[in-house]
C-alpha atoms as a printed R data frame, in Angstrom:
    type eleno elety resid chain resno       x       y       z
1   ATOM     1    CA   VAL     A     1  -4.790 -11.306  -9.599
2   ATOM     2    CA   GLN     A     2  -2.554 -12.452  -6.294
3   ATOM     3    CA   LEU     A     3  -0.974 -10.139  -4.292
4   ATOM     4    CA   GLN     A     4   1.995 -11.020  -1.697
5   ATOM     5    CA   ALA     A     5   2.931  -7.944   0.808
6   ATOM     6    CA   SER     A     6   6.254  -8.405   2.394
7   ATOM     7    CA   GLY     A     7   8.457  -6.149   3.979
8   ATOM     8    CA   GLY     A     8   7.379  -5.651   7.659
9   ATOM     9    CA   GLY     A     9   9.011  -5.907  10.659
10  ATOM    10    CA   LEU     A    10  10.194  -3.993  13.783
11  ATOM    11    CA   VAL     A    11  11.838  -0.796  13.679
12  ATOM    12    CA   GLN     A    12  11.939   2.360  15.950
13  ATOM    13    CA   ALA     A    13  10.477   5.460  15.972
14  ATOM    14    CA   GLY     A    14  11.966   7.376  13.098
15  ATOM    15    CA   GLY     A    15  13.236   4.348  11.317
16  ATOM    16    CA   SER     A    16  12.073   3.376   7.891
17  ATOM    17    CA   LEU     A    17  10.815   0.951   5.689
18  ATOM    18    CA   ARG     A    18  10.054  -0.122   2.582
19  ATOM    19    CA   LEU     A    19   6.685  -2.885   1.482
20  ATOM    20    CA   SER     A    20   6.396  -4.721  -1.453
21  ATOM    21    CA   CYS     A    21   3.941  -5.690  -3.242
22  ATOM    22    CA   ALA     A    22   4.429  -8.304  -5.896
23  ATOM    23    CA   ALA     A    23   1.690  -8.980  -8.004
24  ATOM    24    CA   SER     A    24   1.358 -12.020 -10.614
25  ATOM    25    CA   GLY     A    25  -1.028 -11.726 -13.728
26  ATOM    26    CA   ARG     A    26  -0.361 -10.390 -17.009
27  ATOM    27    CA   THR     A    27  -2.937  -7.408 -15.742
28  ATOM    28    CA   PHE     A    28  -1.226  -6.200 -13.462
29  ATOM    29    CA   SER     A    29  -0.292  -2.861 -15.109
30  ATOM    30    CA   ARG     A    30  -3.996  -1.860 -15.874
31  ATOM    31    CA   TYR     A    31  -4.584  -2.238 -12.194
32  ATOM    32    CA   GLY     A    32  -4.852   0.624 -10.104
33  ATOM    33    CA   MET     A    33  -3.091  -0.213  -6.379
34  ATOM    34    CA   GLY     A    34  -3.168   0.832  -2.766
35  ATOM    35    CA   TRP     A    35  -2.194  -0.140   0.723
36  ATOM    36    CA   PHE     A    36  -4.568   0.278   3.982
37  ATOM    37    CA   ARG     A    37  -2.991  -0.580   7.153
38  ATOM    38    CA   GLN     A    38  -5.540  -2.236   9.991
39  ATOM    39    CA   ALA     A    39  -4.289  -1.413  13.871
40  ATOM    40    CA   PRO     A    40  -5.931  -3.469  16.663
41  ATOM    41    CA   GLY     A    41  -8.556  -2.620  17.757
42  ATOM    42    CA   LYS     A    42  -9.522  -0.483  14.898
43  ATOM    43    CA   GLU     A    43 -10.920  -0.558  11.763
44  ATOM    44    CA   ARG     A    44  -8.665  -0.866   7.871
45  ATOM    45    CA   GLU     A    45  -8.315   2.599   6.932
46  ATOM    46    CA   PHE     A    46  -6.570   4.098   3.770
47  ATOM    47    CA   VAL     A    47  -2.941   4.585   3.251
48  ATOM    48    CA   ALA     A    48  -1.908   5.516   0.060
49  ATOM    49    CA   ALA     A    49  -2.947   4.755  -3.750
50  ATOM    50    CA   ILE     A    50  -1.669   4.874  -7.238
51  ATOM    51    CA   SER     A    51  -2.491   5.113 -10.748
52  ATOM    52    CA   TRP     A    52  -1.550   1.948 -13.667
53  ATOM    53    CA   SER     A    53   0.846   4.569 -15.119
54  ATOM    54    CA   GLY     A    54   1.843   5.719 -11.852
55  ATOM    55    CA   ASP     A    55   1.026   8.708 -13.207
56  ATOM    56    CA   ASN     A    56  -0.580  10.265 -10.074
57  ATOM    57    CA   THR     A    57  -0.407   9.456  -5.950
58  ATOM    58    CA   TYR     A    58  -3.015   9.849  -2.984
59  ATOM    59    CA   TYR     A    59  -1.891   9.506   0.224
60  ATOM    60    CA   ALA     A    60  -3.576   9.670   3.787
61  ATOM    61    CA   ASP     A    61  -2.470  13.108   5.505
62  ATOM    62    CA   SER     A    62  -1.429  11.554   7.781
63  ATOM    63    CA   VAL     A    63   1.131   9.306   5.484
64  ATOM    64    CA   LYS     A    64   1.829  11.912   3.818
65  ATOM    65    CA   GLY     A    65   4.939  13.752   3.276
66  ATOM    66    CA   ARG     A    66   5.893  10.482   5.299
67  ATOM    67    CA   PHE     A    67   5.401   7.637   2.955
68  ATOM    68    CA   THR     A    68   5.939   7.196  -1.069
69  ATOM    69    CA   ILE     A    69   3.918   4.837  -2.801
70  ATOM    70    CA   SER     A    70   5.419   3.726  -6.686
71  ATOM    71    CA   ARG     A    71   5.162   0.558  -9.119
72  ATOM    72    CA   ASP     A    72   6.982  -1.345 -11.552
73  ATOM    73    CA   ASN     A    73   5.035  -2.368 -13.758
74  ATOM    74    CA   ALA     A    74   7.675  -4.396 -15.381
75  ATOM    75    CA   LYS     A    75   8.298  -6.351 -12.194
76  ATOM    76    CA   ASN     A    76   4.657  -6.893 -11.252
77  ATOM    77    CA   THR     A    77   5.454  -4.965  -8.338
78  ATOM    78    CA   VAL     A    78   4.288  -2.110  -5.697
79  ATOM    79    CA   TYR     A    79   6.038  -0.645  -3.281
80  ATOM    80    CA   LEU     A    80   5.587   1.756  -0.163
81  ATOM    81    CA   GLN     A    81   8.602   3.526   1.649
82  ATOM    82    CA   MET     A    82   8.168   4.836   4.722
83  ATOM    83    CA   ASN     A    83   9.946   7.625   6.344
84  ATOM    84    CA   SER     A    84  10.062   9.007   9.839
85  ATOM    85    CA   LEU     A    85   7.744   6.004  11.084
86  ATOM    86    CA   GLN     A    86   5.953   6.881  14.215
87  ATOM    87    CA   PRO     A    87   4.102   3.902  16.949
88  ATOM    88    CA   GLU     A    88   0.624   5.411  15.679
89  ATOM    89    CA   ASP     A    89   1.625   3.571  11.985
90  ATOM    90    CA   THR     A    90   1.945   0.191  13.683
91  ATOM    91    CA   ALA     A    91  -0.726  -1.825  11.767
92  ATOM    92    CA   VAL     A    92  -1.070  -4.862   9.487
93  ATOM    93    CA   TYR     A    93  -0.742  -3.240   5.734
94  ATOM    94    CA   TYR     A    94  -2.415  -5.121   3.575
95  ATOM    95    CA   CYS     A    95  -1.819  -4.115  -0.761
96  ATOM    96    CA   ALA     A    96  -4.944  -4.374  -3.008
97  ATOM    97    CA   GLY     A    97  -5.766  -4.527  -6.867
98  ATOM    98    CA   SER     A    98  -8.444  -2.234  -8.367
99  ATOM    99    CA   PRO     A    99 -10.051  -2.808 -11.817
100 ATOM   100    CA   PHE     A   100 -10.610   0.771 -11.945
101 ATOM   101    CA   GLY     A   101  -6.809   1.841 -12.917
102 ATOM   102    CA   ARG     A   102  -6.680   5.548 -11.827
103 ATOM   103    CA   GLY     A   103  -5.978   4.338  -7.703
104 ATOM   104    CA   SER     A   104  -8.537   5.618  -5.137
105 ATOM   105    CA   ASN     A   105  -8.755   5.532  -1.550
106 ATOM   106    CA   THR     A   106 -12.295   3.632  -1.091
107 ATOM   107    CA   GLN     A   107 -11.843  -0.038  -0.214
108 ATOM   108    CA   GLY     A   108 -14.866  -1.031  -2.074
109 ATOM   109    CA   GLU     A   109 -13.496  -0.377  -5.385
110 ATOM   110    CA   TYR     A   110 -10.839  -2.736  -4.349
111 ATOM   111    CA   VAL     A   111 -11.290  -6.408  -5.805
112 ATOM   112    CA   TYR     A   112  -7.574  -8.137  -4.794
113 ATOM   113    CA   TRP     A   113  -5.980  -8.054  -1.255
114 ATOM   114    CA   GLY     A   114  -2.577  -9.324  -0.497
115 ATOM   115    CA   GLN     A   115  -2.591 -11.188   2.995
116 ATOM   116    CA   GLY     A   116  -0.572  -8.680   4.808
117 ATOM   117    CA   THR     A   117   2.416  -7.825   6.468
118 ATOM   118    CA   LEU     A   118   2.900  -6.729  10.152
119 ATOM   119    CA   VAL     A   119   4.730  -3.284  11.087
120 ATOM   120    CA   THR     A   120   5.394  -2.379  14.262
121 ATOM   121    CA   VAL     A   121   6.658   1.080  15.920
122 ATOM   122    CA   SER     A   122   8.838   1.122  18.691
123 ATOM   123    CA   SER     A   123   8.433   4.366  21.060
């Protein structure tokens, strides 16, 4: 599975962005998918995850209520809708795929990673 993240950019505080992650391969629908982010000088951290069916979603406390993860298995794409963005959300955002279809906040469970897309939130 190859993953291609897109949709990052520069936005003012309080604004919104939607990230997309397009996957190649016929097994996408079996994979749990996640979004992680890495801010300058910090370690990569979990943002959100979704199960293979889309029935279960998980969020970091810092984004709960502001971000929404979703997927369209017919389009082999997972999305991250980000609302009420704050400067602390500035980071490179990575999508990742896990053969454990449940979705997870554990980076070690993800074996496929996209290249990352930069989100910059200005104050």
